Coordinates of C-alpha atoms and ligand atoms in Angstrom, one line a residue:
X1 CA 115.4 105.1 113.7
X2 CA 119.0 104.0 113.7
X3 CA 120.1 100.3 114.3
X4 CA 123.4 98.9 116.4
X5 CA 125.4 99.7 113.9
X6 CA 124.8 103.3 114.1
X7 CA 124.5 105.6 117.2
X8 CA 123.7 109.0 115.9
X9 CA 125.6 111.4 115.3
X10 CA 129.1 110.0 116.3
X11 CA 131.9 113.0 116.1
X12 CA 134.5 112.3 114.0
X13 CA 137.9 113.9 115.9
X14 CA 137.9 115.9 118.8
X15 CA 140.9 116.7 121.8
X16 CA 139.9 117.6 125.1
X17 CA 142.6 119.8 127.7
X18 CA 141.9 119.3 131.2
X19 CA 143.1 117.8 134.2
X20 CA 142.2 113.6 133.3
X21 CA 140.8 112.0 136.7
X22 CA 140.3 107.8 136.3
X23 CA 140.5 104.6 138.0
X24 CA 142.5 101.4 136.6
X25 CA 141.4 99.1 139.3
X26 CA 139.6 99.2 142.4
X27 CA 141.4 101.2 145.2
X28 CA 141.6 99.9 148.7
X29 CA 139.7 100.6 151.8
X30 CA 141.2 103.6 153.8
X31 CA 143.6 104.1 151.4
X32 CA 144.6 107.8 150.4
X33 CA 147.1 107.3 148.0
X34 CA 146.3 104.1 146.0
X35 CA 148.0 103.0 142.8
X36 CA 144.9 102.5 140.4
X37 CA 144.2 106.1 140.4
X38 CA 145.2 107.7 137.3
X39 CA 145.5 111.1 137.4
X40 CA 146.8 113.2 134.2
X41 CA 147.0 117.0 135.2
X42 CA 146.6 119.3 131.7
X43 CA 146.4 116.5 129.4
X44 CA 144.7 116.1 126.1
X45 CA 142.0 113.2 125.9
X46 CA 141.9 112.6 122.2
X47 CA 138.4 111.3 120.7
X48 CA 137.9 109.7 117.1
X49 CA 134.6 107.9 116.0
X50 CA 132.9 108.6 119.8
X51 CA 135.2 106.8 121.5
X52 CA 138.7 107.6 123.2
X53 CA 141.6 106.7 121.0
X54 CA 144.0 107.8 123.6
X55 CA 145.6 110.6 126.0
X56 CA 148.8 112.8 125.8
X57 CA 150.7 115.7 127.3
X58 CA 151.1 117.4 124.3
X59 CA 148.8 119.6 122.2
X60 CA 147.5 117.4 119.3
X61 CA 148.3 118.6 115.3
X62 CA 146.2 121.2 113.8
X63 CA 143.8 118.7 112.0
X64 CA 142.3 117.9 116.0
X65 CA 139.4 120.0 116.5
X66 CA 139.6 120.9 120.5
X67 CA 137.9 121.7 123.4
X68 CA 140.2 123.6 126.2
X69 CA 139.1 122.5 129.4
X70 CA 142.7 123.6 131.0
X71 CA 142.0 124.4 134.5
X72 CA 139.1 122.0 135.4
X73 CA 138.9 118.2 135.9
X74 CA 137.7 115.8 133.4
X75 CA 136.2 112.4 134.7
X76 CA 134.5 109.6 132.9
X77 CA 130.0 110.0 133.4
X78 CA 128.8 109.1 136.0
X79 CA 126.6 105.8 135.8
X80 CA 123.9 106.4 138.3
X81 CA 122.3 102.2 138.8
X82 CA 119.2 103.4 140.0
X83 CA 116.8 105.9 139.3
X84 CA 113.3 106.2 138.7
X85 CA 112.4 108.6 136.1
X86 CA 109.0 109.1 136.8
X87 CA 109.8 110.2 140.5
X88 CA 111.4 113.7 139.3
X89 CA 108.0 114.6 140.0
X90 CA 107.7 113.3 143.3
X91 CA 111.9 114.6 144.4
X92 CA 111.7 116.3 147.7
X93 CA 108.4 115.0 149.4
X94 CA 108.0 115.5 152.8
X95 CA 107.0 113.1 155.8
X96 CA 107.1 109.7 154.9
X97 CA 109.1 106.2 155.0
X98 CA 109.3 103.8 152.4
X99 CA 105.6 102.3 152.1
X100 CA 103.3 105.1 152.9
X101 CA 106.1 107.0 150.6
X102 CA 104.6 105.2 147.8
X103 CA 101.0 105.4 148.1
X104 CA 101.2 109.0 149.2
X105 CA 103.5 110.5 146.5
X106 CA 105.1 107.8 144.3
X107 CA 102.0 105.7 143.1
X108 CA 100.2 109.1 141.8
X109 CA 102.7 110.6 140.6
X110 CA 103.2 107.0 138.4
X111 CA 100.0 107.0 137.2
X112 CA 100.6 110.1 134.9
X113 CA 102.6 108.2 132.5
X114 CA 99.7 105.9 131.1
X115 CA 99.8 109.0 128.8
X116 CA 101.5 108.7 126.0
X117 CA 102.4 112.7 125.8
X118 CA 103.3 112.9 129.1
X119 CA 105.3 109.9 129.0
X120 CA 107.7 111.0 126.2
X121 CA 107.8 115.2 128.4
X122 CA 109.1 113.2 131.3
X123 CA 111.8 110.8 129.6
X124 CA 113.2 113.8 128.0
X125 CA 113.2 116.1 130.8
X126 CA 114.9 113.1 132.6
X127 CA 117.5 112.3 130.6
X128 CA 118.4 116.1 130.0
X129 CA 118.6 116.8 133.8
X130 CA 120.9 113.6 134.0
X131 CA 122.9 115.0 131.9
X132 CA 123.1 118.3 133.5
X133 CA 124.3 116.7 136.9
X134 CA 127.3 115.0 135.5
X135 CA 125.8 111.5 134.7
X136 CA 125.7 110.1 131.3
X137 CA 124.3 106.3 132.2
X138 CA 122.0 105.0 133.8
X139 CA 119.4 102.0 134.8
X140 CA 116.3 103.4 135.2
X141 CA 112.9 102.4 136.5
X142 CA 110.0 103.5 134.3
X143 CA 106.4 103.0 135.1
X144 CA 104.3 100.2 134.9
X145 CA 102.7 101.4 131.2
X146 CA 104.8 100.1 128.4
X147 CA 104.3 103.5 126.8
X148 CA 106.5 104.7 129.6
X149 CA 109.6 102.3 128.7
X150 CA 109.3 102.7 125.2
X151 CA 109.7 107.0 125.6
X152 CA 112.6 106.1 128.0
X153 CA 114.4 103.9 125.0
X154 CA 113.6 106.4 122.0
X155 CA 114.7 109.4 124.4
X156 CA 117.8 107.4 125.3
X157 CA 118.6 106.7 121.6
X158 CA 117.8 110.3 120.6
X159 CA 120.5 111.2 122.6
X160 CA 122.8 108.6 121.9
X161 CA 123.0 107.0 126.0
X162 CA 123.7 103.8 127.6
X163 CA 120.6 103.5 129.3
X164 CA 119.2 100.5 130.7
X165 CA 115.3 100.3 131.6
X166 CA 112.6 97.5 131.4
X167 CA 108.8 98.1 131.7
X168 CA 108.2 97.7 135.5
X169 CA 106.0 94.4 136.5
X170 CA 103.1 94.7 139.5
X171 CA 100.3 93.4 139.6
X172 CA 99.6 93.0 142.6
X173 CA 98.9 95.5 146.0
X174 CA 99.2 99.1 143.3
X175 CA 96.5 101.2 142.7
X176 CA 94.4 101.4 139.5
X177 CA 96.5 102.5 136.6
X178 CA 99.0 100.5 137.6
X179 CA 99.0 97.0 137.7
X180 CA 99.2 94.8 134.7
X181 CA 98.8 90.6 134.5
X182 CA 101.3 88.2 134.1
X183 CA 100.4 87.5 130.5
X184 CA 99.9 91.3 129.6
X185 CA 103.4 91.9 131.2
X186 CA 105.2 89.1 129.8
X187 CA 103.8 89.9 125.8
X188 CA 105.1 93.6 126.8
X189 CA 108.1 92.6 128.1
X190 CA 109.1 90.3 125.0
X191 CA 108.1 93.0 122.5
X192 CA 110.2 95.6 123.9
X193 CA 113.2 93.2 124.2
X194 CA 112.7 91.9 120.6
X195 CA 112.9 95.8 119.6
X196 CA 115.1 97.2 122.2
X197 CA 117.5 94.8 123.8
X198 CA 120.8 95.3 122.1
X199 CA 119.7 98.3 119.6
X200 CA 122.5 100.6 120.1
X201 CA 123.6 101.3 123.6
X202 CA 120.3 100.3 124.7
X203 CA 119.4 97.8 127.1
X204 CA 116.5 95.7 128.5
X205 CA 116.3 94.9 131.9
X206 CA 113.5 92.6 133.8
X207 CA 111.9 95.1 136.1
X208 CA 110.3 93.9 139.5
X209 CA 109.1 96.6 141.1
X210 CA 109.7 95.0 144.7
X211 CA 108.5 91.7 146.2
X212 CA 105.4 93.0 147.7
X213 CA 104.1 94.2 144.5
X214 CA 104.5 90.9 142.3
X215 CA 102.9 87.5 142.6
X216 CA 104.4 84.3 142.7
X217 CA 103.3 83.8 139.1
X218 CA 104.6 87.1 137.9
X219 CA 108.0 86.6 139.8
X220 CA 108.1 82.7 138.2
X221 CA 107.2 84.9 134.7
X222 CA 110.3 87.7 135.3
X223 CA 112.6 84.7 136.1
X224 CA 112.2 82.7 133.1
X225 CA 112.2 86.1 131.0
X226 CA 115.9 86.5 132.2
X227 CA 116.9 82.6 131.8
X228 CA 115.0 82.6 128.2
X229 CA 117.2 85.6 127.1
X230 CA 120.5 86.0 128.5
X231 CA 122.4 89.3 128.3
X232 CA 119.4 90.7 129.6
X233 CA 119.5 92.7 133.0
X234 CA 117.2 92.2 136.0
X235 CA 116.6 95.5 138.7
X236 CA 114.3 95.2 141.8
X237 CA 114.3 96.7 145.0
X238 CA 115.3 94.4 148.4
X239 CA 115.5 94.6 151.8
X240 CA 115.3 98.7 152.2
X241 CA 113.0 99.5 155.0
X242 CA 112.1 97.3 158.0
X243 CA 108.3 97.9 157.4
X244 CA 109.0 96.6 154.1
X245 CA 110.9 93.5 155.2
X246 CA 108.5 92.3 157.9
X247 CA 105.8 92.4 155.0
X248 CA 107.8 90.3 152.4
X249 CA 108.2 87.6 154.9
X250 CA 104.2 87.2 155.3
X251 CA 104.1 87.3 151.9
X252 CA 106.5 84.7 151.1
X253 CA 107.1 82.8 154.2
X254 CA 108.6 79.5 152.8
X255 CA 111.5 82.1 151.5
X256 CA 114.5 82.3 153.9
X257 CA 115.0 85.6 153.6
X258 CA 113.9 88.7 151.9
X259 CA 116.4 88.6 148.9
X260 CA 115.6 84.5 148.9
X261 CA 112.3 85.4 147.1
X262 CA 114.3 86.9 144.4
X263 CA 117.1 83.7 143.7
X264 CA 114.1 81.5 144.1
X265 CA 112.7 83.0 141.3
X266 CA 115.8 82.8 139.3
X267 CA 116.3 86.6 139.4
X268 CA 119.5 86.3 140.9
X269 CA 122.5 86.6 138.0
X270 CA 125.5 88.7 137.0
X271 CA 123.2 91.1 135.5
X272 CA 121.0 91.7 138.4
X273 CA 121.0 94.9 140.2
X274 CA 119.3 95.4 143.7
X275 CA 118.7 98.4 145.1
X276 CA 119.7 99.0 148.8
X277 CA 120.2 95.7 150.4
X278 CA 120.6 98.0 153.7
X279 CA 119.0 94.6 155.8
X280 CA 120.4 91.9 154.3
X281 CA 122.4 88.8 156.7
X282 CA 125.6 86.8 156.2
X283 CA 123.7 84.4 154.0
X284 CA 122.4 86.9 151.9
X285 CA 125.5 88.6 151.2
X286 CA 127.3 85.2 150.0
X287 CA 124.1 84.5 147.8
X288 CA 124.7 87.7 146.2
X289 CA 128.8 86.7 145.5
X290 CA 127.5 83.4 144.3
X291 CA 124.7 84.9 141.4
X292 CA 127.5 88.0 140.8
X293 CA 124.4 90.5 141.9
X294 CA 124.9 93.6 143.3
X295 CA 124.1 95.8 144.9
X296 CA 123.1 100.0 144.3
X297 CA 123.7 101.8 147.4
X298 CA 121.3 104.5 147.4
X299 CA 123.0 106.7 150.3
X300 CA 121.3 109.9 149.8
X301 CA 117.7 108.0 149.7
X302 CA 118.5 106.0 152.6
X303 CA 118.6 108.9 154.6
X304 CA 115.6 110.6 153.4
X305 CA 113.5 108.1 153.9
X306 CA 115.1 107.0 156.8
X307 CA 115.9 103.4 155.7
X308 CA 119.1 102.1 157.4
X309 CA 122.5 102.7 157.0
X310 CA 124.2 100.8 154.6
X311 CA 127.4 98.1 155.6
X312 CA 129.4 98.5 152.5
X313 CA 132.3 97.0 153.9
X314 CA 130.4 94.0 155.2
X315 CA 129.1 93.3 151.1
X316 CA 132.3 93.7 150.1
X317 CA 134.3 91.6 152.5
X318 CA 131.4 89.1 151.2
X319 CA 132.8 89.7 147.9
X320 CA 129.6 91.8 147.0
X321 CA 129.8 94.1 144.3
X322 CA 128.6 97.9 145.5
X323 CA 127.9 100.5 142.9
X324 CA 126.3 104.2 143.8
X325 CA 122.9 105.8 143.0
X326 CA 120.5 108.5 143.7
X327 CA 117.6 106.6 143.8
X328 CA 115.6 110.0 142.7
X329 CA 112.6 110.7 143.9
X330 CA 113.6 108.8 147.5
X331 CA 117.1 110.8 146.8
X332 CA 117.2 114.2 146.7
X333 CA 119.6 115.3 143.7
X334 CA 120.5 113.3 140.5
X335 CA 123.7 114.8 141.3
X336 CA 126.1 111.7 141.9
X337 CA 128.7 114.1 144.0
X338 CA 126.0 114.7 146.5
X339 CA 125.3 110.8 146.6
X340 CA 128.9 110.2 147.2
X341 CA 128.7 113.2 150.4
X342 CA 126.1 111.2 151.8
X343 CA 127.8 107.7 151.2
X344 CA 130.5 109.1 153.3
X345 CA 128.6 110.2 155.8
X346 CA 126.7 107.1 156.2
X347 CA 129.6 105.3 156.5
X348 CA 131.1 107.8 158.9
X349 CA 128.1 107.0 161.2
X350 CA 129.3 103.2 161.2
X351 CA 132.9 104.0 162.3
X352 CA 134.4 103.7 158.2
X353 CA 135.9 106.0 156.6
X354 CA 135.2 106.3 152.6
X355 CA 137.9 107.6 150.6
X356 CA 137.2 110.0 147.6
X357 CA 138.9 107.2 145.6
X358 CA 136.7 104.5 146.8
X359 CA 133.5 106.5 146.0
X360 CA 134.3 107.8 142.4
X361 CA 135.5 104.5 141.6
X362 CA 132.1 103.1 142.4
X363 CA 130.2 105.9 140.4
X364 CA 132.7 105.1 137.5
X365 CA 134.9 102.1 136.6
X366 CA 133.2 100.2 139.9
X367 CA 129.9 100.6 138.3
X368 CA 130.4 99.7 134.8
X369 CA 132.3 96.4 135.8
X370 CA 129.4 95.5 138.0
X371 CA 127.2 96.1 134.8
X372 CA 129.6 94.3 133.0
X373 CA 129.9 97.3 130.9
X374 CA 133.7 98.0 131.7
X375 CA 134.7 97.5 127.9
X376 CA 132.3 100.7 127.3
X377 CA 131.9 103.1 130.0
X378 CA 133.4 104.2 133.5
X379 CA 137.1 104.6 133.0
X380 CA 139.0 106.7 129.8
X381 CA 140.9 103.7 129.0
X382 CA 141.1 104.0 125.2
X383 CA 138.2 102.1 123.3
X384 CA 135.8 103.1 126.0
X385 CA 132.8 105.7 124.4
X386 CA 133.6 109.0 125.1
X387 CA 130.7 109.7 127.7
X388 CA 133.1 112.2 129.8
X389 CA 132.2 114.9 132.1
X390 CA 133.8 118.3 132.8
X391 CA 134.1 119.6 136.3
X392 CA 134.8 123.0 137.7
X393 CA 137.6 122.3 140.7
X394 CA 135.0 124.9 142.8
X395 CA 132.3 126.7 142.9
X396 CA 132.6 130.1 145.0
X397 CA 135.1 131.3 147.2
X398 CA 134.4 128.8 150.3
X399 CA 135.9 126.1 147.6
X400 CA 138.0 128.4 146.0
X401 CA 140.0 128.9 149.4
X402 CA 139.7 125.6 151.0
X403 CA 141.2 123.6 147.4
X404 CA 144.0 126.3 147.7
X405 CA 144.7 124.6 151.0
X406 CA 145.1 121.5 149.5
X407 CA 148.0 119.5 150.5
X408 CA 148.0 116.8 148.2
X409 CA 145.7 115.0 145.5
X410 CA 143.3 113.2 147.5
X411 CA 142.6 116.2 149.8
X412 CA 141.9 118.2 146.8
X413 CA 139.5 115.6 144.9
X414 CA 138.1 115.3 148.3
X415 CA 137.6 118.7 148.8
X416 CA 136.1 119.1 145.4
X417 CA 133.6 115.8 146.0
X418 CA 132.6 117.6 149.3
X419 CA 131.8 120.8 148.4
X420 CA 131.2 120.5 144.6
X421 CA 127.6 119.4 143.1
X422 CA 125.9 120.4 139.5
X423 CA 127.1 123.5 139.9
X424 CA 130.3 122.9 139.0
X425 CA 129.5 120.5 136.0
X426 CA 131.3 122.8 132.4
X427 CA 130.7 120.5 130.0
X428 CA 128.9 116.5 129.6
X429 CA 130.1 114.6 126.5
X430 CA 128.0 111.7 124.9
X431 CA 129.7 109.6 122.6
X432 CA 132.1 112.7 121.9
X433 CA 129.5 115.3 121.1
X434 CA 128.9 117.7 123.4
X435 CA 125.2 117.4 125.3
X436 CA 123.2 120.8 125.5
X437 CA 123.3 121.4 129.5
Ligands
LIG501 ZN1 114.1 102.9 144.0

């Protein structure tokens, strides 16, 4: 087992040729041609030691091993900030909203992974078929078993990932097989930290499944989990479904409001990361400026499931930060671009308008800064870990012809975020070495 100090298998040199796609800042609402978007058509992106050293127009010496992607478009990973990995299983499930969702499909399909074997099968089939749709981070959702998390981490560290994951807590309202105690959870919880939590790219987040499904006690435990170590994340559902909602306020009726339970609990921090927040208020939204939580938009499971539509404008007037994720198994693809079609389209049914600019930033750069990860991942700022991905510009003549029409570089990326999914990912890069997808 390697330690911090060592992520396996770190490539020594290595150029990559390709069109260079980034973000230096956050682009603007609306805004087609922003300044922070830093394109770099046929440059080299030079790698030393797994990380980027830096980029240039012209071909590197003859001691740079290369890669020539000329032709196609190279982007940082994706960072998908919410995903459950046992759900691959469950992708695709017909007829259901959120709660019967999870006793019909979900809650079964969880119970699997008490077992060891099958345990360690699914974390690597996960984490491969991440990397084969383009993403190379991610903040995962296990299973209740601690076996579960513990695959996830080795799996993670096999492959060299950021990954972060934390054994899920419920005790409460779950099936058999899958609800633990307070004191069982919280010994779990602080052995995995003491082993996990800062051992390479790894990470430890506090994992509440949702409100429903923890007790006061266990809540009170997960908050001072996350006060007692700091760095650590925290990742919970809120506020998804109306069903949903209506039961968390007979559950907790002195909170104010849904996501109240959580900042009562001390939850609430830089670190945190809430999954839809589709029916949150005014008051919610400035609570979650206040902690620095935000908030992972799960567009293409909010349709599915038939949640809500999200207001991303509304958390980010409120100074909200919004990243993007698939939410697999309520999404349907681990693919980020189809994520981003469906953002758009959910935002098209509330009158906005999001620009290709505005969704790849919060896939990328948006995401790591909300993670507070931007020193590491999400742009190809030199310093950052090489986790890169290679794009095809189309897939098939419909794409062929349409980019060909493009008249200028946001129609084209636009284009290519529209019509493009897994089947135009070349090439995903970990650290600098070249995943098997
Ligand atoms: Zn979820």
């Amino acid at each position: 087992m390697t330690t911090s100090s060592a992520t396996p298998g770190l490539a020594l040199r290595l150029a990559l040729r390709g069109d260079l796609l980034d973000f230096t800042g956050a682009p603007e609402w609306g805004a087609t041609a922003s300044p922070v978007v830093r394109f770099r058509p046929d440059h080299w992106l030079m790698i030393e030691g797994g990380r980027i050293v830096g980029a240039q127009a012209e071909a590197p010496d003859a001691s740079w091993p290369r890669h020539d992607h000329s032709g196609q478009l190279i982007l940082p990973g994706f960072i998908d900030t919410h995903v459950h990995s046992p759900q691959l299983d469950v992708i695709a499930s017909y007829g259901t909203e959120l709660l019967d969702w999870l006793n019909t499909y979900t809650f079964p399909a969880e119970q699997r992974y008490a077992d060891v074997a099958e345990a360690e099968a699914g974390a690597a089939r996960f984490l491969d078929a991440l990397f084969a749709h383009g993403t190379t981070s991610a903040v995962v959702f296990p299973t209740v078993h601690k076996a579960s998390t513990e695959a996830l981490f080795a799996a993670a560290q096999a492959r060299g990932m950021r990954l972060i994951t934390g054994k899920v807590l419920m005790d409460r309202h779950a099936p058999d097989g899958l609800r633990d105690t307070v004191a069982q959870a919280e010994l779990d919880c602080t052995d995995l930290i003491g082993r996990w939590h800062g051992n390479g790219r790894l990470a430890f987040a506090v994992t509440v499944r949702f409100a429903p499904t923890s007790s006061p006690e266990q809540l009170a435990m997960a908050g001072a989990l996350c006060q007692a170590h700091p760095g650590l994340y925290m990742q919970t559902h809120v506020a998804e479904n109306r069903d949903e909602v209506r039961w968390v306020k007979e559950l907790f009726p002195e909170a104010r409001s849904y996501l109240d339970v959580y900042a009562r609990a001390g939850l609430l921090g830089t670190r945190s990361v809430l999954a839809h927040g589709i029916w949150l208020d005014d008051d919610d939204r400035a609570a979650l400026r206040e902690s620095g939580a935000q908030i992972a938009h799960s567009p293409s499971s909010n349709l599915f499931l038939g949640s809500g539509l999200f207001d991303w404008r509304a958390a980010e007037a409120a100074g909200a930060a919004v990243s993007v994720a698939t939410d697999v198994g309520g999404g349907t693809s681990l693919c980020q671009l189809r994520s981003l079609q469906d953002a758009y389209k959910i935002q098209a049914l509330r009158g906005e308008r999001l620009t290709a600019w505005k969704a790849l930033h919060a896939a990328t750069r948006g995401a790591a800064e909300a993670l507070s990860l931007g020193d590491e991942i999400g742009s190809l700022e030199p310093g950052r870990m090489a986790d890169v991905c290679v794009w095809d510009w189309a897939a098939g003549p419909v794409a062929q012809r349409r980019l060909s029409l493009a008249r200028d570089l946001h129609e084209k990326v636009f284009a290519w975020m529209t019509l493009g999914d897994e089947r135009n990912l070349a090439a995903t890069y970990v650290a600098g070495l070249r995943a098997p997808v």
